[in-house]
Tab-separated table of C-alpha atoms in Angstrom:
chain	number	residue	atom	x	y	z
E	1174	MET	CA	0.000	0.000	0.000
E	1175	GLN	CA	1.152	3.540	-0.816
E	1176	LEU	CA	-0.283	6.137	1.563
E	1177	ALA	CA	-0.092	9.944	1.600
E	1178	PHE	CA	-0.573	11.912	4.828
E	1179	ILE	CA	-1.006	15.683	4.734
E	1180	GLY	CA	-1.208	17.681	7.961
E	1181	LEU	CA	1.585	17.118	10.469
E	1182	GLY	CA	0.298	19.122	13.413
E	1183	THR	CA	-0.049	18.144	17.059
E	1184	MET	CA	-2.466	15.366	16.111
E	1185	GLY	CA	-1.081	14.398	12.723
E	1186	ARG	CA	2.472	13.598	13.804
E	1187	PRO	CA	1.617	10.791	16.248
E	1188	MET	CA	-0.996	9.449	13.827
E	1189	VAL	CA	1.719	9.082	11.186
E	1190	GLU	CA	3.966	7.379	13.742
E	1191	HIS	CA	1.416	4.582	14.160
E	1192	ILE	CA	1.054	4.174	10.395
E	1193	LEU	CA	4.828	3.962	9.929
E	1194	ALA	CA	5.072	1.440	12.765
E	1195	ALA	CA	2.829	-0.818	10.664
E	1196	ASP	CA	5.382	-0.663	7.815
E	1197	ILE	CA	3.065	1.225	5.474
E	1198	GLN	CA	4.949	3.293	2.919
E	1199	THR	CA	3.931	6.879	3.627
E	1200	ARG	CA	4.671	10.153	1.852
E	1201	CYS	CA	4.197	13.348	3.858
E	1202	SER	CA	3.833	16.843	2.461
E	1203	ARG	CA	5.557	19.956	3.789
E	1204	ILE	CA	7.665	18.418	6.539
E	1205	LYS	CA	8.790	21.132	8.971
E	1206	PRO	CA	11.706	20.814	11.427
E	1207	VAL	CA	9.374	19.581	14.190
E	1208	SER	CA	8.316	16.698	11.934
E	1209	GLU	CA	11.712	15.693	10.543
E	1210	TYR	CA	12.034	12.798	13.004
E	1211	LEU	CA	9.344	11.047	10.944
E	1212	LEU	CA	11.833	10.740	8.081
E	1213	GLU	CA	14.088	8.702	10.371
E	1214	ARG	CA	11.133	6.396	11.005
E	1215	GLY	CA	10.572	5.777	7.314
E	1216	ALA	CA	8.367	8.595	6.033
E	1217	VAL	CA	9.175	10.012	2.603
E	1218	ALA	CA	9.158	13.784	2.133
E	1219	ALA	CA	6.996	15.296	-0.612
E	1220	SER	CA	7.263	18.908	-1.734
E	1221	SER	CA	3.515	19.370	-2.244
E	1222	PRO	CA	0.169	17.645	-1.686
E	1223	ALA	CA	0.168	16.720	-5.393
E	1224	GLU	CA	3.504	14.947	-5.054
E	1225	ALA	CA	2.414	13.197	-1.885
E	1226	ALA	CA	-0.793	11.934	-3.518
E	1227	ARG	CA	0.827	10.725	-6.738
E	1228	ASP	CA	0.059	6.976	-7.135
E	1229	ALA	CA	-1.218	6.820	-3.533
E	1230	ASP	CA	-3.859	4.217	-2.718
E	1231	ILE	CA	-5.073	6.242	0.251
E	1232	VAL	CA	-4.684	9.980	0.930
E	1233	ILE	CA	-5.272	11.136	4.530
E	1234	LEU	CA	-5.825	14.779	5.444
E	1235	MET	CA	-5.507	16.143	9.002
E	1236	LEU	CA	-5.840	19.905	8.598
E	1237	PRO	CA	-7.063	22.814	10.738
E	1238	ASP	CA	-10.085	24.197	8.872
E	1239	THR	CA	-12.350	24.033	5.824
E	1240	PRO	CA	-10.310	26.447	3.633
E	1241	ASP	CA	-7.162	24.403	4.348
E	1242	VAL	CA	-8.821	21.206	3.137
E	1243	GLU	CA	-10.140	22.930	0.016
E	1244	ALA	CA	-6.696	24.357	-0.800
E	1245	VAL	CA	-4.895	21.043	-0.277
E	1246	LEU	CA	-7.426	19.150	-2.377
E	1247	PHE	CA	-8.129	21.580	-5.201
E	1248	GLY	CA	-5.597	24.415	-5.048
E	1249	PRO	CA	-2.330	24.715	-7.009
E	1250	ASP	CA	-0.197	21.582	-6.502
E	1251	GLY	CA	-3.200	20.052	-4.763
E	1252	VAL	CA	-4.186	16.428	-4.369
E	1253	ALA	CA	-6.672	16.599	-7.260
E	1254	GLU	CA	-3.851	17.213	-9.746
E	1255	THR	CA	-2.388	13.721	-9.276
E	1256	LEU	CA	-5.166	11.722	-7.604
E	1257	THR	CA	-5.371	8.239	-9.076
E	1258	GLU	CA	-8.716	6.830	-10.193
E	1259	GLY	CA	-9.776	4.224	-7.646
E	1260	SER	CA	-7.848	5.790	-4.771
E	1261	LEU	CA	-9.480	6.846	-1.508
E	1262	VAL	CA	-9.367	10.252	0.211
E	1263	ILE	CA	-9.911	10.161	3.975
E	1264	ASP	CA	-10.416	13.599	5.501
E	1265	MET	CA	-9.802	13.347	9.258
E	1266	SER	CA	-9.989	17.124	9.740
E	1267	SER	CA	-12.900	18.783	11.554
E	1268	ILE	CA	-14.619	20.980	8.978
E	1269	SER	CA	-17.988	22.077	7.630
E	1270	PRO	CA	-20.392	19.205	6.831
E	1271	VAL	CA	-21.796	21.233	3.920
E	1272	ALA	CA	-18.353	21.786	2.374
E	1273	THR	CA	-17.496	18.127	2.983
E	1274	LYS	CA	-20.355	16.989	0.756
E	1275	GLU	CA	-19.196	19.292	-2.045
E	1276	PHE	CA	-15.561	18.165	-1.722
E	1277	ALA	CA	-16.691	14.537	-1.810
E	1278	ARG	CA	-18.772	15.147	-4.938
E	1279	ARG	CA	-15.801	16.656	-6.769
E	1280	ILE	CA	-13.464	13.840	-5.714
E	1281	LYS	CA	-15.995	11.169	-6.688
E	1282	ASP	CA	-16.385	12.806	-10.100
E	1283	MET	CA	-12.675	12.036	-10.554
E	1284	GLY	CA	-13.313	8.338	-9.930
E	1285	ALA	CA	-11.951	8.217	-6.363
E	1286	GLY	CA	-13.632	7.414	-3.059
E	1287	TYR	CA	-14.166	9.847	-0.177
E	1288	LEU	CA	-14.599	9.339	3.540
E	1289	ASP	CA	-14.941	12.060	6.159
E	1290	ALA	CA	-13.519	10.603	9.370
E	1291	PRO	CA	-12.938	13.284	12.022
E	1292	VAL	CA	-11.546	12.238	15.371
E	1293	SER	CA	-11.944	12.877	19.074
E	1294	GLY	CA	-9.496	12.182	21.864
E	1295	GLY	CA	-6.993	14.992	21.489
E	1296	ASP	CA	-3.248	14.662	21.514
E	1297	VAL	CA	-3.493	12.051	24.283
E	1298	GLY	CA	-5.652	9.809	22.093
E	1299	ALA	CA	-3.465	10.432	19.049
E	1300	ARG	CA	-0.330	9.344	20.916
E	1301	ALA	CA	-2.052	6.298	22.402
E	1302	ALA	CA	-3.732	5.282	19.110
E	1303	SER	CA	-7.024	5.373	21.005
E	1304	LEU	CA	-8.865	8.044	19.041
E	1305	SER	CA	-12.611	7.891	18.536
E	1306	ILE	CA	-13.182	8.038	14.789
E	1307	MET	CA	-16.605	8.955	13.378
E	1308	ALA	CA	-16.862	8.260	9.666
E	1309	GLY	CA	-19.194	9.312	6.885
E	1310	GLY	CA	-19.178	7.600	3.490
E	1311	SER	CA	-20.165	4.441	1.689
E	1312	GLU	CA	-19.921	1.058	3.382
E	1313	ALA	CA	-17.333	-0.013	0.801
E	1314	ASP	CA	-15.092	3.010	1.386
E	1315	PHE	CA	-15.406	2.567	5.157
E	1316	GLU	CA	-14.401	-1.101	4.998
E	1317	ARG	CA	-11.460	-0.224	2.777
E	1318	ALA	CA	-10.285	2.451	5.223
E	1319	LEU	CA	-10.862	0.411	8.375
E	1320	PRO	CA	-7.458	-1.375	8.577
E	1321	VAL	CA	-5.673	1.993	8.451
E	1322	LEU	CA	-8.125	3.678	10.829
E	1323	LYS	CA	-7.552	0.890	13.344
E	1324	LEU	CA	-3.891	1.891	13.517
E	1325	MET	CA	-4.948	5.260	14.934
E	1326	GLY	CA	-8.152	4.648	16.868
E	1327	LYS	CA	-10.190	2.287	19.013
E	1328	ASN	CA	-13.833	3.367	18.781
E	1329	ILE	CA	-14.420	3.536	15.021
E	1330	THR	CA	-17.992	4.024	13.823
E	1331	ARG	CA	-19.530	4.569	10.411
E	1332	VAL	CA	-22.202	7.123	11.288
E	1333	GLY	CA	-23.775	7.383	7.838
E	1334	ASP	CA	-23.136	8.792	4.371
E	1335	VAL	CA	-20.607	11.502	3.497
E	1336	GLY	CA	-20.920	14.471	5.864
E	1337	ALA	CA	-22.371	12.449	8.723
E	1338	GLY	CA	-18.922	12.072	10.292
E	1339	GLN	CA	-18.520	15.853	10.419
E	1340	VAL	CA	-21.992	16.293	11.925
E	1341	CYS	CA	-21.090	13.758	14.611
E	1342	LYS	CA	-17.791	15.529	15.309
E	1343	VAL	CA	-19.538	18.886	15.657
E	1344	ALA	CA	-21.959	17.304	18.140
E	1345	ASN	CA	-18.959	15.907	20.007
E	1346	GLN	CA	-17.351	19.338	20.138
E	1347	VAL	CA	-20.511	20.885	21.551
E	1348	ILE	CA	-20.513	18.341	24.391
E	1349	VAL	CA	-16.781	18.728	25.038
E	1350	GLY	CA	-16.825	22.528	24.897
E	1351	LEU	CA	-19.827	22.927	27.168
E	1352	THR	CA	-18.443	20.366	29.620
E	1353	ILE	CA	-15.093	22.187	29.789
E	1354	GLU	CA	-17.027	25.372	30.483
E	1355	ALA	CA	-19.027	23.634	33.238
E	1356	VAL	CA	-15.883	22.222	34.888
E	1357	SER	CA	-14.265	25.661	34.653
E	1358	GLU	CA	-17.229	27.297	36.405
E	1359	ALA	CA	-17.237	24.605	39.090
E	1360	PHE	CA	-13.496	25.034	39.724
E	1361	LEU	CA	-13.814	28.831	39.832
E	1362	LEU	CA	-16.619	28.463	42.366
E	1363	ALA	CA	-14.512	26.120	44.483
E	1364	GLU	CA	-11.375	28.255	44.467
E	1365	ARG	CA	-13.204	31.539	45.136
E	1366	ALA	CA	-15.023	29.875	48.024
E	1367	GLY	CA	-11.696	28.797	49.527
E	1368	ALA	CA	-11.902	25.062	48.820
E	1369	ASP	CA	-8.972	22.864	47.738
E	1370	VAL	CA	-9.761	22.453	44.034
E	1371	ALA	CA	-7.667	19.288	43.692
E	1372	LYS	CA	-9.622	17.634	46.491
E	1373	VAL	CA	-12.897	18.872	45.032
E	1374	ARG	CA	-11.947	17.210	41.742
E	1375	ASP	CA	-11.077	13.953	43.536
E	1376	ALA	CA	-14.448	13.956	45.265
E	1377	LEU	CA	-16.350	14.714	42.068
E	1378	MET	CA	-14.556	11.893	40.230
E	1379	GLY	CA	-16.298	9.446	42.544
E	1380	GLY	CA	-19.776	10.785	41.868
E	1381	PHE	CA	-22.240	11.426	39.072
E	1382	ALA	CA	-20.232	14.425	37.822
E	1383	GLN	CA	-17.299	12.266	36.798
E	1384	SER	CA	-16.265	12.527	33.162
E	1385	ARG	CA	-13.234	12.242	30.932
E	1386	ILE	CA	-13.197	16.051	30.779
E	1387	LEU	CA	-13.106	16.327	34.569
E	1388	GLU	CA	-10.385	13.684	34.707
E	1389	VAL	CA	-8.013	14.984	32.001
E	1390	HIS	CA	-8.810	18.664	31.609
E	1391	GLY	CA	-9.635	19.087	35.261
E	1392	GLN	CA	-6.074	18.016	36.034
E	1393	ARG	CA	-4.750	20.398	33.366
E	1394	MET	CA	-6.631	23.222	35.063
E	1395	ILE	CA	-5.226	22.345	38.475
E	1396	ASP	CA	-1.695	22.115	37.083
E	1397	GLY	CA	-2.057	25.207	34.892
E	1398	ALA	CA	-0.787	23.031	32.023
E	1399	PHE	CA	-2.360	24.831	29.092
E	1400	GLU	CA	-0.024	23.915	26.255
E	1401	PRO	CA	-2.174	22.169	23.646
E	1402	GLY	CA	-3.619	19.602	23.469
E	1403	PHE	CA	-6.287	21.103	21.356
E	1404	ALA	CA	-5.999	24.831	20.806
E	1405	MET	CA	-8.861	27.070	21.894
E	1406	ARG	CA	-8.969	28.766	18.467
E	1407	LEU	CA	-9.630	25.383	16.831
E	1408	HIS	CA	-12.378	24.489	19.278
E	1409	ARG	CA	-13.984	27.871	18.678
E	1410	LYS	CA	-13.885	27.070	14.953
E	1411	ASP	CA	-15.754	23.805	15.576
E	1412	LEU	CA	-18.395	25.493	17.738
E	1413	ASN	CA	-18.866	28.130	15.043
E	1414	ILE	CA	-19.558	25.310	12.587
E	1415	ALA	CA	-22.234	23.988	14.967
E	1416	HIS	CA	-23.692	27.481	15.257
E	1417	ASP	CA	-23.730	27.888	11.462
E	1418	VAL	CA	-25.517	24.554	11.015
E	1419	ALA	CA	-28.114	25.555	13.613
E	1420	ARG	CA	-28.631	28.931	11.950
E	1421	SER	CA	-29.031	27.350	8.506
E	1422	LEU	CA	-31.695	25.000	9.881
E	1423	ASP	CA	-33.444	27.699	11.959
E	1424	PHE	CA	-32.943	26.390	15.478
E	1425	SER	CA	-31.100	27.607	18.550
E	1426	LEU	CA	-28.026	26.337	20.412
E	1427	PRO	CA	-27.957	28.952	23.195
E	1428	ASN	CA	-25.249	27.454	25.421
E	1429	THR	CA	-23.036	26.767	22.422
E	1430	ALA	CA	-23.374	30.457	21.525
E	1431	SER	CA	-22.387	31.548	25.032
E	1432	THR	CA	-19.355	29.241	25.022
E	1433	ILE	CA	-18.291	30.719	21.683
E	1434	GLN	CA	-18.410	34.151	23.306
E	1435	LEU	CA	-16.213	32.952	26.170
E	1436	MET	CA	-13.727	31.565	23.662
E	1437	ASN	CA	-13.868	34.874	21.794
E	1438	ALA	CA	-12.841	36.499	25.060
E	1439	GLY	CA	-10.063	33.927	25.415
E	1440	LEU	CA	-8.670	34.804	22.009
E	1441	SER	CA	-8.759	38.508	22.900
E	1442	GLN	CA	-6.802	37.611	26.053
E	1443	GLY	CA	-4.028	35.965	24.013
E	1444	LEU	CA	-5.131	32.383	24.686
E	1445	ALA	CA	-5.796	31.359	21.070
E	1446	ASP	CA	-3.048	28.738	20.983
E	1447	LYS	CA	-3.493	27.541	24.552
E	1448	ASP	CA	-5.390	24.346	25.306
E	1449	HIS	CA	-9.171	24.684	25.369
E	1450	SER	CA	-9.037	23.829	29.082
E	1451	ALA	CA	-7.638	27.374	29.508
E	1452	LEU	CA	-11.313	28.389	29.503
E	1453	LEU	CA	-10.835	28.472	33.283
E	1454	SER	CA	-8.334	31.309	32.778
E	1455	VAL	CA	-10.909	33.159	30.694
E	1456	LEU	CA	-13.450	32.956	33.508
E	1457	ARG	CA	-10.853	34.095	36.030
E	1458	ASN	CA	-9.970	37.063	33.834
E	1459	ILE	CA	-13.558	38.212	33.398
E	1460	SER	CA	-14.247	37.695	37.121
E	1461	PRO	CA	-11.463	39.738	38.763
E	1462	GLY	CA	-11.197	40.083	42.519
E	1463	GLY	CA	-13.587	37.996	44.522
E	1464	ASN	CA	-11.464	37.011	47.477
E	1465	ALA	CA	-11.968	33.499	48.774
E	1466	ALA	CA	-14.579	33.147	51.466
E	1467	SER	CA	-13.187	32.910	54.953
């Protein structure tokens, strides 16, 4: 198998590591200094997405946003210039479901398959190969992709046709974002009231409030360890996608909207590239003073 992987960010790098460990020949586009160690593990450098995709059986994208995916697929030196008929594009980015359907249509018109397969689990899941992968596409394309997806994830589900994976990911991001906001409010309450936040977290982990967010991001908040992870600016992008879908279908997501506004405040405070768990810092900054209760 010849595979191309485009998008060597915080998530993409460990995902490629798992693919290389399975002895799959992999070409990677635009390798920066932080990614050069992948060459020592067997990756082949490509100067452009077009070069990476040339003769590839499977092309995987792991990019920040919808315009990035469009540019890599259809821009100058893009994947579409060299995509082989019968190959399969797997977009593991988190982007607009509407745009995904259009991208898939254009790729299918070229005689290739298309699967949208966004992930959840953050950098921790990427490193552990335990990502949740939610896929949209035909049954045949999903089955073809499954052996490669299993190298990167554990909970792998075909949700429906093309675009359904992105809808599922947006729903996931709503739950994650609002839960981070809830944990942040709870921790701010505890610290302003003079409680030991670490002990509060330990107590909550034994009750009905326990969650993966409280476990992982709650510890990040206690430690002040806000290096991403998953950057706040990217989570805001995902929540904006949810908001746009709701607006296009004429319904309301009021708590999603309020969390977007908090993340807007975070970006104005210089937290764009901090982990989304830094939402606690946002709440602290907009709630100055408030000495702990005696």
